């Protein structure tokens, strides 16, 4: 028996309204709400933000980089020799291929070209408000986020670059039936639509590869998605969007 647990959030793309929330498999066993309160390393689900920062700075999904062994040296630290998940290198590949196959080396190069501070500013605009260390390892998702933050962050690519804060309560009435609270959305543009839509197109490739294995049981809608794992798969993420719902 492996004590696996998790959480899920589904939010409306256009408004941020939370349509479904599960905080764990068994409330009696563990009442901790993993959807709202747990923070885990983001891993590769952070990568769409990296490419959005690059495209905003003039890159394109058709641009190419060399996937090759690299070594990065920080003052006072051991050399860092990052690997791809399969420990193989593909040579020259497009940024679109790199994102859809979750390539680490090209993502690190893309982050360094886009600028770490620019990418951090983009992550903050996308709702990640905790400390974000300004290191190249940001490209591999070495920051802790919640499931709610993951959904809201990814939702900008379904919502044409606009961030919507997730919310649970639409309104509250008093005992006389008068509304004493009504949620007021405060959308903000994180990246222009021409940036977010290009990233969204890149995020269709991975799910299109999966679709061919399940042609008869596939959802009848367009979809984008990104997966992410941390070391030894201790944390496993999925974020995805249809035109109306984003799920993490």
Tab-separated table of C-alpha atoms in Angstrom:
chain	number	residue	atom	x	y	z
A	1	UNK	CA	0.000	0.000	0.000
A	2	UNK	CA	1.361	3.410	-1.037
A	3	UNK	CA	-0.143	6.434	0.777
A	4	UNK	CA	-0.883	8.469	-2.347
A	5	UNK	CA	-3.053	11.570	-2.046
A	6	UNK	CA	-3.877	14.599	-4.142
A	7	UNK	CA	-6.215	17.447	-4.991
A	8	UNK	CA	-8.105	18.838	-7.971
A	9	UNK	CA	-9.587	22.177	-8.962
A	10	UNK	CA	-11.736	22.997	-11.985
A	11	UNK	CA	-12.345	26.676	-12.725
A	12	UNK	CA	-14.317	28.490	-15.392
A	13	UNK	CA	-11.991	29.900	-18.042
A	14	UNK	CA	-13.688	33.276	-18.481
A	15	UNK	CA	-14.534	34.107	-14.851
A	16	UNK	CA	-12.284	32.076	-12.542
A	17	UNK	CA	-15.334	30.595	-10.742
A	18	UNK	CA	-14.343	27.306	-9.094
A	19	UNK	CA	-16.743	24.644	-10.385
A	20	UNK	CA	-15.253	21.644	-8.575
A	21	UNK	CA	-12.757	21.217	-5.740
A	22	UNK	CA	-11.473	18.066	-4.073
A	23	UNK	CA	-8.931	18.416	-1.286
A	24	UNK	CA	-7.980	14.748	-0.913
A	25	UNK	CA	-9.037	11.152	-1.384
A	26	UNK	CA	-10.436	10.559	2.101
A	27	UNK	CA	-11.434	13.351	4.495
A	28	UNK	CA	-11.650	10.926	7.419
A	29	UNK	CA	-8.075	9.833	6.833
A	30	UNK	CA	-6.743	13.329	6.181
A	31	UNK	CA	-8.838	16.530	6.348
A	32	UNK	CA	-5.974	18.627	4.899
A	33	UNK	CA	-7.141	20.495	1.791
A	34	UNK	CA	-4.494	19.788	-0.826
A	35	UNK	CA	-6.251	21.808	-3.510
A	36	UNK	CA	-5.973	25.095	-1.621
A	37	UNK	CA	-3.340	24.695	1.081
A	38	UNK	CA	-0.685	22.254	-0.134
A	39	UNK	CA	2.300	23.654	-2.011
A	40	UNK	CA	4.384	21.354	-4.129
A	41	UNK	CA	7.200	21.862	-6.628
A	42	UNK	CA	5.701	22.986	-9.921
A	43	UNK	CA	8.009	20.943	-12.128
A	44	UNK	CA	7.304	21.206	-15.841
A	45	UNK	CA	3.893	22.869	-15.561
A	46	UNK	CA	5.839	26.137	-15.175
A	47	UNK	CA	7.291	25.785	-18.682
A	48	UNK	CA	4.442	27.499	-20.593
A	49	UNK	CA	5.275	30.680	-18.676
A	50	UNK	CA	8.921	30.406	-19.747
A	51	UNK	CA	7.954	30.235	-23.405
A	52	UNK	CA	5.379	33.006	-23.001
A	53	UNK	CA	8.141	35.261	-21.647
A	54	UNK	CA	10.333	34.367	-24.618
A	55	UNK	CA	7.593	34.954	-27.199
A	56	UNK	CA	6.700	38.267	-25.574
A	57	UNK	CA	10.353	39.223	-26.065
A	58	UNK	CA	10.212	38.415	-29.785
A	59	UNK	CA	10.799	34.668	-30.028
A	60	UNK	CA	8.586	32.284	-31.983
A	61	UNK	CA	7.565	28.679	-31.575
A	62	UNK	CA	9.312	28.028	-34.911
A	63	UNK	CA	12.666	29.285	-33.582
A	64	UNK	CA	15.256	26.603	-32.902
A	65	UNK	CA	17.741	25.835	-30.135
A	66	UNK	CA	20.312	23.066	-29.698
A	67	UNK	CA	19.385	20.365	-27.214
A	68	UNK	CA	22.822	19.364	-25.924
A	69	UNK	CA	24.743	18.774	-22.687
A	70	UNK	CA	25.314	22.057	-20.832
A	71	UNK	CA	27.054	23.106	-17.643
A	72	UNK	CA	26.040	26.167	-15.628
A	73	UNK	CA	28.218	27.626	-12.896
A	74	UNK	CA	26.911	29.879	-10.110
A	75	UNK	CA	29.356	31.685	-7.792
A	76	UNK	CA	30.047	29.559	-4.726
A	77	UNK	CA	28.130	26.543	-6.034
A	78	UNK	CA	28.969	23.275	-7.728
A	79	UNK	CA	28.563	23.172	-11.533
A	80	UNK	CA	25.015	22.272	-12.562
A	81	UNK	CA	24.682	19.768	-15.395
A	82	UNK	CA	20.943	19.432	-16.030
A	83	UNK	CA	19.522	16.479	-17.927
A	84	UNK	CA	16.399	15.750	-19.911
A	85	UNK	CA	14.000	13.272	-18.344
A	86	UNK	CA	15.127	10.515	-20.724
A	87	UNK	CA	18.843	11.425	-20.447
A	88	UNK	CA	19.018	11.883	-24.224
A	89	UNK	CA	19.689	14.915	-26.393
A	90	UNK	CA	17.938	15.737	-29.659
A	91	UNK	CA	20.176	18.318	-31.298
A	92	UNK	CA	18.429	21.182	-33.068
A	93	UNK	CA	14.718	21.391	-32.229
A	94	UNK	CA	12.048	24.076	-32.373
A	95	UNK	CA	10.734	25.798	-29.263
A	96	UNK	CA	7.312	24.317	-30.015
A	97	UNK	CA	8.800	20.808	-30.021
A	98	UNK	CA	10.711	21.567	-26.822
A	99	UNK	CA	7.603	22.683	-24.946
A	100	UNK	CA	5.346	19.906	-26.220
A	101	UNK	CA	7.968	17.267	-25.312
A	102	UNK	CA	8.892	19.040	-22.051
A	103	UNK	CA	12.547	19.336	-23.000
A	104	UNK	CA	14.644	20.665	-20.107
A	105	UNK	CA	17.812	21.874	-21.850
A	106	UNK	CA	16.089	24.063	-24.425
A	107	UNK	CA	13.741	25.430	-21.759
A	108	UNK	CA	16.727	26.486	-19.651
A	109	UNK	CA	18.297	28.186	-22.668
A	110	UNK	CA	14.970	29.857	-23.439
A	111	UNK	CA	14.671	31.150	-19.867
A	112	UNK	CA	18.175	32.632	-19.965
A	113	UNK	CA	17.450	34.373	-23.272
A	114	UNK	CA	14.068	35.677	-22.120
A	115	UNK	CA	15.549	36.916	-18.842
A	116	UNK	CA	14.976	35.399	-15.416
A	117	UNK	CA	13.653	38.625	-13.872
A	118	UNK	CA	11.235	39.139	-16.777
A	119	UNK	CA	9.961	35.600	-16.296
A	120	UNK	CA	9.558	36.089	-12.546
A	121	UNK	CA	7.518	39.236	-13.193
A	122	UNK	CA	5.297	37.237	-15.546
A	123	UNK	CA	4.855	34.488	-12.930
A	124	UNK	CA	3.807	37.090	-10.345
A	125	UNK	CA	1.263	38.542	-12.775
A	126	UNK	CA	-0.045	34.977	-13.218
A	127	UNK	CA	-0.805	34.687	-9.493
A	128	UNK	CA	2.385	33.129	-8.086
A	129	UNK	CA	3.029	35.534	-5.218
A	130	UNK	CA	5.521	33.625	-3.062
A	131	UNK	CA	9.286	33.886	-3.244
A	132	UNK	CA	10.728	32.859	-6.609
A	133	UNK	CA	14.509	32.299	-6.500
A	134	UNK	CA	16.138	33.948	-9.555
A	135	UNK	CA	18.108	30.913	-10.716
A	136	UNK	CA	18.233	28.952	-13.990
A	137	UNK	CA	16.528	26.053	-12.173
A	138	UNK	CA	13.328	28.111	-12.399
A	139	UNK	CA	13.030	26.627	-15.908
A	140	UNK	CA	12.471	23.206	-14.302
A	141	UNK	CA	9.813	24.465	-11.901
A	142	UNK	CA	11.855	24.683	-8.704
A	143	UNK	CA	9.187	26.726	-6.917
A	144	UNK	CA	6.339	25.537	-4.701
A	145	UNK	CA	2.777	26.321	-5.802
A	146	UNK	CA	-0.726	25.192	-4.885
A	147	UNK	CA	-3.220	23.401	-7.115
A	148	UNK	CA	-5.325	26.585	-7.153
A	149	UNK	CA	-2.324	28.611	-8.314
A	150	UNK	CA	-1.520	26.023	-10.972
A	151	UNK	CA	-5.037	26.219	-12.410
A	152	UNK	CA	-5.125	30.023	-12.402
A	153	UNK	CA	-1.662	30.265	-13.944
A	154	UNK	CA	-2.448	27.820	-16.745
A	155	UNK	CA	-5.833	29.409	-17.347
A	156	UNK	CA	-4.236	32.479	-18.937
A	157	UNK	CA	-3.420	30.335	-21.981
A	158	UNK	CA	-7.071	29.343	-22.375
A	159	UNK	CA	-8.277	32.889	-21.630
A	160	UNK	CA	-6.231	34.709	-24.289
A	161	UNK	CA	-3.642	36.066	-21.877
A	162	UNK	CA	-6.005	37.325	-19.168
A	163	UNK	CA	-5.650	36.244	-15.532
A	164	UNK	CA	-8.779	35.572	-13.464
A	165	UNK	CA	-8.460	35.056	-9.719
A	166	UNK	CA	-10.183	31.770	-8.724
A	167	UNK	CA	-13.140	32.245	-6.378
A	168	UNK	CA	-15.615	30.035	-4.527
A	169	UNK	CA	-18.477	32.385	-3.559
A	170	UNK	CA	-20.518	34.264	-6.156
A	171	UNK	CA	-22.801	35.992	-3.655
A	172	UNK	CA	-24.152	35.860	-0.093
A	173	UNK	CA	-27.661	36.805	1.073
A	174	UNK	CA	-28.763	37.794	4.567
A	175	UNK	CA	-31.849	36.427	6.340
A	176	UNK	CA	-34.027	38.933	4.470
A	177	UNK	CA	-32.871	37.779	1.083
A	178	UNK	CA	-30.747	40.850	0.449
A	179	UNK	CA	-27.390	40.302	-1.172
A	180	UNK	CA	-24.713	41.456	1.223
A	181	UNK	CA	-21.798	40.259	-0.907
A	182	UNK	CA	-21.318	39.865	-4.621
A	183	UNK	CA	-18.069	38.724	-6.180
A	184	UNK	CA	-16.540	41.313	-8.472
A	185	UNK	CA	-13.968	39.900	-10.890
A	186	UNK	CA	-10.776	41.848	-11.493
A	187	UNK	CA	-9.284	40.425	-14.693
A	188	UNK	CA	-5.805	41.544	-15.672
A	189	UNK	CA	-3.925	41.080	-18.903
A	190	UNK	CA	-0.746	39.093	-18.267
A	191	UNK	CA	0.415	38.737	-21.880
A	192	UNK	CA	-1.131	39.899	-25.175
A	193	UNK	CA	-3.459	37.395	-26.871
A	194	UNK	CA	-1.020	36.899	-29.736
A	195	UNK	CA	1.500	35.618	-27.169
A	196	UNK	CA	-0.831	33.420	-25.119
A	197	UNK	CA	-2.515	31.974	-28.190
A	198	UNK	CA	0.829	30.948	-29.692
A	199	UNK	CA	1.744	29.161	-26.450
A	200	UNK	CA	-1.725	27.571	-26.371
A	201	UNK	CA	-1.184	26.238	-29.895
A	202	UNK	CA	2.121	24.728	-28.782
A	203	UNK	CA	0.267	23.086	-25.867
A	204	UNK	CA	-2.089	21.259	-28.248
A	205	UNK	CA	0.700	19.053	-29.611
A	206	UNK	CA	1.179	16.873	-26.538
A	207	UNK	CA	-2.507	16.156	-26.127
A	208	UNK	CA	-2.832	15.461	-29.868
A	209	UNK	CA	-0.186	12.737	-29.546
A	210	UNK	CA	-2.156	11.191	-26.689
A	211	UNK	CA	-5.445	11.381	-28.557
A	212	UNK	CA	-4.361	8.863	-31.195
A	213	UNK	CA	-4.112	6.164	-28.506
A	214	UNK	CA	-7.720	6.774	-27.375
A	215	UNK	CA	-9.569	7.752	-30.562
A	216	UNK	CA	-12.929	6.271	-29.523
A	217	UNK	CA	-13.152	7.656	-25.991
A	218	UNK	CA	-11.887	11.199	-26.544
A	219	UNK	CA	-13.662	14.322	-25.340
A	220	UNK	CA	-15.406	16.138	-28.173
A	221	UNK	CA	-13.687	19.489	-27.768
A	222	UNK	CA	-10.434	21.307	-28.318
A	223	UNK	CA	-7.983	21.016	-25.444
A	224	UNK	CA	-4.537	22.094	-24.274
A	225	UNK	CA	-2.503	20.519	-21.500
A	226	UNK	CA	0.800	20.183	-19.680
A	227	UNK	CA	2.106	17.532	-17.320
A	228	UNK	CA	4.823	17.830	-14.718
A	229	UNK	CA	6.700	15.594	-12.318
A	230	UNK	CA	9.387	16.081	-9.697
A	231	UNK	CA	12.216	13.733	-8.754
A	232	UNK	CA	11.150	10.069	-8.530
A	233	UNK	CA	7.594	11.179	-9.417
A	234	UNK	CA	6.914	12.167	-5.825
A	235	UNK	CA	4.708	14.938	-7.218
A	236	UNK	CA	2.738	14.420	-10.433
A	237	UNK	CA	0.848	17.282	-12.069
A	238	UNK	CA	-1.661	17.621	-14.844
A	239	UNK	CA	-3.102	20.950	-15.966
A	240	UNK	CA	-5.400	21.281	-18.940
A	241	UNK	CA	-8.101	23.439	-20.474
A	242	UNK	CA	-11.084	23.062	-22.712
A	243	UNK	CA	-12.618	26.279	-24.106
A	244	UNK	CA	-14.728	26.609	-20.923
A	245	UNK	CA	-12.961	24.797	-18.045
A	246	UNK	CA	-9.396	24.700	-16.740
A	247	UNK	CA	-8.412	21.815	-14.468
A	248	UNK	CA	-5.339	21.195	-12.330
